Amino acid sequence: MTGVPASAAGGSSSARRAGPRGTSGAAQEPVGRTNPGSAVERVAAERAATDRGTTDQGTTEQGTTGRGSAERGSAERGSTEGGAAGRGGKIAAAAVNQASVWNVANLLTMLRLLLVPAFVALMLGNGGYDPAWRSFAWAAFAIAMITDLFDGHLARTYNLVTDFGKIADPIADKAIMGAALVCLSALGDLPWWVTAVILGRELGITVLRFVVIRYGVIPASRGGKLKTLTQGIAVGMYVLALTGPLATLRFWVMAAAVVLTVATGLDYVKQAIVLRRRGIAERRAALKETEA
């Protein structure tokens, strides 16, 4: 036929069948089997990666902890510095308040207090009837009354109001006026009942102010200011050794002062009663709202 031996044909066929199997086995061998060296390297690489991750996490935690500690330290230092600054501010404020006592308004009030014993000494000097000594006493009294007009105005205008001034100013006012009235009555120049009415009213209104202060403050009225001015003029005229028409005039000025003293005193009592009733009513209303 063709003249090709059968063995050659069979061998060729076997080679063709074996060829694909050999090729397939050679190609599949790297996939089917694991290289020991490569496995060890991968395990080592995984361990190294795990160690690096743990180290990085520890470093991160340490950094976070360090930042937290730093922040807490900064906060503690801030709190300490803030506390020190607060204490320093309070000490400075206390020093300013203490220094503010020595202001012009309070110095005038202190001067008025010092003038009280000087006035008494001058008023009673040489038996109390010497016109020269009475003139010096009038000068001391006039200075005290003038400073009374200025110290309150200065304190309110320039914000010089202090606790000392609130207490000392009314004491100085009543001290100089009371000293003058008592000296005049003791010398026989002024009836004692006039002194009693004026001083009784002043002391009574002062006590009344303290009683109703829990409900509010009784404001000074124009009548009260006019009363103070009239009293100062009348007492000043009595301190001077006046005769003739001026002596008669001072009698009427003092009468007007007594009328204003009584009228303004009654007005203050009325205001105190109204203020107290209003305060009680407001408290009761607040209690009802709280209970409701």
Coordinates of C-alpha atoms in Angstrom, one line a residue:
M1 CA 0.0 0.0 0.0
T2 CA 2.2 2.9 1.1
G3 CA 5.1 0.8 2.3
V4 CA 5.3 2.2 5.9
P5 CA 6.0 -0.4 8.5
A6 CA 3.4 -1.0 11.1
S7 CA 5.8 -0.5 14.0
A8 CA 6.7 2.9 12.8
A9 CA 3.1 3.8 12.5
G10 CA 2.3 2.5 15.9
G11 CA 5.3 4.2 17.4
S12 CA 4.3 7.4 15.9
S13 CA 0.8 7.0 17.3
S14 CA 2.1 6.2 20.8
A15 CA 4.4 9.2 20.7
R16 CA 1.4 11.3 19.8
R17 CA -0.6 10.0 22.8
A18 CA 2.4 10.2 25.2
G19 CA 3.2 13.7 24.1
P20 CA 0.2 15.4 25.5
R21 CA 0.4 13.5 28.7
G22 CA 4.0 14.4 29.2
T23 CA 3.3 18.0 28.4
S24 CA 0.4 18.1 30.7
G25 CA 2.3 16.5 33.6
A26 CA 5.2 18.8 33.1
A27 CA 2.9 21.8 33.1
Q28 CA 0.9 20.7 36.1
E29 CA 3.8 19.7 38.3
P30 CA 4.5 23.2 39.7
V31 CA 0.8 23.7 40.6
G32 CA 0.3 20.2 42.1
R33 CA 3.4 20.2 44.3
T34 CA 4.5 22.9 46.9
N35 CA 8.1 24.2 47.0
P36 CA 9.3 23.9 50.6
G37 CA 11.6 26.9 50.3
S38 CA 8.8 29.1 49.0
A39 CA 6.4 28.0 51.9
V40 CA 9.1 28.8 54.5
E41 CA 9.6 32.2 53.0
R42 CA 5.9 33.0 52.9
V43 CA 5.5 32.0 56.6
A44 CA 8.5 34.1 57.5
A45 CA 7.0 37.0 55.5
E46 CA 3.6 36.6 57.2
R47 CA 5.2 36.5 60.7
A48 CA 7.3 39.6 59.9
A49 CA 4.2 41.4 58.6
T50 CA 2.3 40.4 61.8
D51 CA 5.2 41.6 64.0
R52 CA 5.3 44.9 62.1
G53 CA 1.6 45.3 62.5
T54 CA 1.8 44.6 66.2
T55 CA 4.7 47.0 66.5
D56 CA 2.9 49.7 64.6
Q57 CA -0.2 49.2 66.7
G58 CA 1.9 49.4 69.9
T59 CA 3.6 52.5 68.6
T60 CA 0.2 54.0 67.7
E61 CA -1.2 53.2 71.1
Q62 CA 1.9 54.6 72.8
G63 CA 1.6 57.8 70.7
T64 CA -2.0 58.1 71.6
T65 CA -1.2 57.5 75.3
G66 CA 1.6 60.0 75.1
R67 CA -0.7 62.6 73.4
G68 CA -3.4 61.9 76.0
S69 CA -0.9 62.3 78.8
A70 CA 0.4 65.5 77.3
E71 CA -3.2 66.8 76.9
R72 CA -4.0 65.9 80.5
G73 CA -0.8 67.5 81.6
S74 CA -1.7 70.6 79.6
A75 CA -5.2 70.6 81.1
E76 CA -3.8 70.2 84.6
R77 CA -1.3 73.0 84.0
G78 CA -4.1 75.1 82.5
S79 CA -6.3 74.4 85.5
T80 CA -3.5 75.3 87.9
E81 CA -2.7 78.4 86.0
G82 CA -6.4 79.3 85.8
G83 CA -6.8 78.8 89.5
A84 CA -3.7 80.9 90.2
A85 CA -5.0 83.6 87.8
G86 CA -8.4 83.4 89.5
R87 CA -6.8 83.8 93.0
G88 CA -4.6 86.5 91.7
G89 CA -7.6 88.3 90.2
K90 CA -9.5 88.1 93.5
I91 CA -6.5 89.4 95.5
A92 CA -6.0 92.2 93.0
A93 CA -9.8 93.0 93.2
A94 CA -9.6 93.0 97.0
A95 CA -6.6 95.3 96.8
V96 CA -8.4 97.7 94.5
N97 CA -11.5 97.7 96.8
Q98 CA -9.3 98.3 99.8
A99 CA -7.5 101.1 98.0
S100 CA -10.8 102.6 96.8
V101 CA -11.7 103.4 100.4
W102 CA -9.3 106.2 100.3
N103 CA -11.0 108.3 97.7
V104 CA -12.0 111.9 97.7
A105 CA -15.6 111.3 98.7
N106 CA -14.6 109.2 101.7
L107 CA -11.9 111.7 102.7
L108 CA -14.5 114.4 102.8
T109 CA -16.7 112.2 105.0
M110 CA -13.8 111.6 107.4
L111 CA -13.1 115.3 107.5
R112 CA -16.7 115.9 108.5
L113 CA -16.4 113.4 111.3
L114 CA -13.3 115.1 112.6
L115 CA -15.0 118.4 112.5
V116 CA -17.6 117.2 115.0
P117 CA -15.4 117.4 118.2
A118 CA -13.7 120.6 116.8
F119 CA -17.2 122.2 116.4
V120 CA -18.2 121.3 120.0
A121 CA -15.0 122.7 121.4
L122 CA -15.4 125.9 119.5
M123 CA -19.1 126.2 120.3
L124 CA -18.5 125.8 124.1
G125 CA -15.3 127.8 124.1
N126 CA -15.2 130.7 126.6
G127 CA -18.5 129.8 128.1
G128 CA -20.3 129.4 124.8
Y129 CA -21.4 133.0 124.4
D130 CA -18.3 134.6 122.9
P131 CA -19.2 135.9 119.4
A132 CA -15.7 135.2 118.2
W133 CA -15.7 131.6 119.3
R134 CA -19.2 131.2 117.9
S135 CA -18.0 132.5 114.6
F136 CA -15.3 129.9 114.4
A137 CA -17.9 127.2 115.4
W138 CA -20.1 128.5 112.6
A139 CA -17.2 128.1 110.1
A140 CA -16.6 124.5 111.2
F141 CA -20.3 123.8 110.9
A142 CA -20.5 125.4 107.4
I143 CA -17.5 123.4 106.2
A144 CA -19.2 120.2 107.4
M145 CA -22.5 121.0 105.7
I146 CA -20.7 121.9 102.4
T147 CA -18.7 118.7 102.4
D148 CA -22.0 116.8 102.9
L149 CA -23.2 118.3 99.7
F150 CA -20.1 117.3 97.7
D151 CA -19.1 113.9 99.0
G152 CA -22.3 112.2 97.9
H153 CA -22.3 113.9 94.5
L154 CA -18.7 112.9 93.9
A155 CA -19.3 109.3 95.0
R156 CA -22.3 108.9 92.6
T157 CA -20.7 110.8 89.7
Y158 CA -17.3 109.1 89.7
N159 CA -18.4 105.7 90.9
L160 CA -16.7 106.1 94.3
V161 CA -19.4 104.5 96.3
T162 CA -18.0 102.1 99.0
D163 CA -19.4 100.3 102.0
F164 CA -17.5 102.6 104.3
G165 CA -19.1 105.6 102.7
K166 CA -22.6 104.1 102.9
I167 CA -22.1 103.7 106.7
A168 CA -20.0 106.7 107.5
D169 CA -21.8 109.4 105.5
P170 CA -25.2 109.2 107.4
I171 CA -23.3 108.9 110.7
A172 CA -21.3 112.1 109.9
D173 CA -24.5 113.9 108.9
K174 CA -26.4 113.2 112.0
A175 CA -23.3 113.6 114.2
I176 CA -22.7 117.2 113.2
M177 CA -26.4 118.1 113.3
G178 CA -27.0 116.4 116.6
A179 CA -23.9 118.1 118.2
A180 CA -25.1 121.5 117.0
L181 CA -28.7 121.0 118.3
V182 CA -27.6 119.6 121.7
C183 CA -25.1 122.5 122.2
L184 CA -27.7 125.1 121.3
S185 CA -30.2 123.5 123.7
A186 CA -27.6 123.2 126.4
L187 CA -26.8 126.9 126.1
G188 CA -30.5 127.8 126.2
D189 CA -30.6 129.2 122.6
L190 CA -33.0 126.5 121.3
P191 CA -35.9 124.7 123.1
W192 CA -35.2 121.1 123.9
W193 CA -38.4 119.9 122.2
V194 CA -37.1 121.2 118.9
T195 CA -33.9 119.2 119.3
A196 CA -35.9 116.1 120.3
V197 CA -38.2 116.4 117.3
I198 CA -35.4 116.8 114.8
L199 CA -33.1 114.1 116.3
G200 CA -36.0 111.7 117.0
R201 CA -37.1 112.0 113.3
E202 CA -33.6 111.4 112.0
L203 CA -33.0 108.4 114.2
G204 CA -36.4 106.9 113.6
I205 CA -36.1 107.1 109.8
T206 CA -32.7 105.5 109.9
V207 CA -34.1 102.6 111.9
L208 CA -37.1 102.4 109.6
R209 CA -34.8 102.1 106.5
F210 CA -33.0 99.2 108.0
V211 CA -36.3 97.5 109.0
V212 CA -37.8 97.6 105.4
I213 CA -34.5 97.1 103.5
R214 CA -35.5 93.5 102.9
Y215 CA -38.4 94.7 100.8
G216 CA -36.6 97.5 99.1
V217 CA -34.9 100.9 99.5
I218 CA -36.8 104.1 100.3
P219 CA -35.6 106.7 97.9
A220 CA -34.6 110.2 99.1
S221 CA -37.3 112.7 98.1
R222 CA -37.1 116.3 97.2
G223 CA -38.8 117.2 100.5
G224 CA -36.1 115.4 102.4
K225 CA -33.4 117.4 100.6
L226 CA -35.2 120.6 101.2
K227 CA -35.5 119.7 104.9
T228 CA -31.8 119.1 105.1
L229 CA -31.0 122.4 103.5
T230 CA -33.5 124.3 105.7
Q231 CA -32.2 122.6 108.9
G232 CA -28.6 123.6 108.0
I233 CA -29.5 127.2 107.4
A234 CA -31.6 127.4 110.6
V235 CA -29.0 125.8 112.8
G236 CA -26.2 127.9 111.2
M237 CA -28.1 131.1 112.0
Y238 CA -28.6 130.0 115.6
V239 CA -24.9 129.2 116.0
L240 CA -24.0 132.8 115.1
A241 CA -24.7 135.4 117.8
L242 CA -27.4 137.2 115.9
T243 CA -29.5 140.0 117.2
G244 CA -32.3 142.2 115.9
P245 CA -34.2 141.3 112.8
L246 CA -31.8 138.4 111.9
A247 CA -32.6 136.8 115.3
T248 CA -36.3 137.0 114.4
L249 CA -35.7 135.6 110.9
R250 CA -33.8 132.6 112.3
F251 CA -36.8 131.7 114.4
W252 CA -39.1 131.4 111.4
V253 CA -36.4 129.5 109.4
M254 CA -36.2 127.0 112.3
A255 CA -40.0 126.8 112.4
A256 CA -40.0 125.9 108.7
A257 CA -37.3 123.3 109.3
V258 CA -39.4 121.7 112.1
V259 CA -42.5 121.5 109.8
L260 CA -40.5 120.0 107.0
T261 CA -38.9 117.5 109.4
V262 CA -42.3 116.3 110.6
A263 CA -43.9 116.2 107.1
T264 CA -41.0 114.3 105.5
G265 CA -40.9 111.9 108.4
L266 CA -44.5 111.0 108.0
D267 CA -44.0 110.6 104.2
Y268 CA -41.1 108.2 104.9
V269 CA -43.4 106.2 107.2
K270 CA -46.1 106.0 104.5
Q271 CA -43.5 104.8 101.9
A272 CA -42.2 102.2 104.3
I273 CA -45.7 100.8 104.9
V274 CA -46.4 100.6 101.2
L275 CA -43.1 99.1 100.4
R276 CA -43.5 96.4 103.1
R277 CA -47.0 95.5 101.9
R278 CA -45.9 95.2 98.4
G279 CA -42.9 93.1 99.4
I280 CA -45.1 90.7 101.4
A281 CA -47.6 90.4 98.5
E282 CA -44.8 89.6 96.0
R283 CA -43.4 87.0 98.4
R284 CA -46.8 85.3 98.8
A285 CA -47.4 85.3 95.0
A286 CA -43.9 83.7 94.5
L287 CA -44.7 81.0 97.1
K288 CA -48.0 80.2 95.4
E289 CA -46.3 79.9 92.0
T290 CA -43.7 77.6 93.5
E291 CA -46.4 75.4 95.1
A292 CA -48.4 75.3 91.9

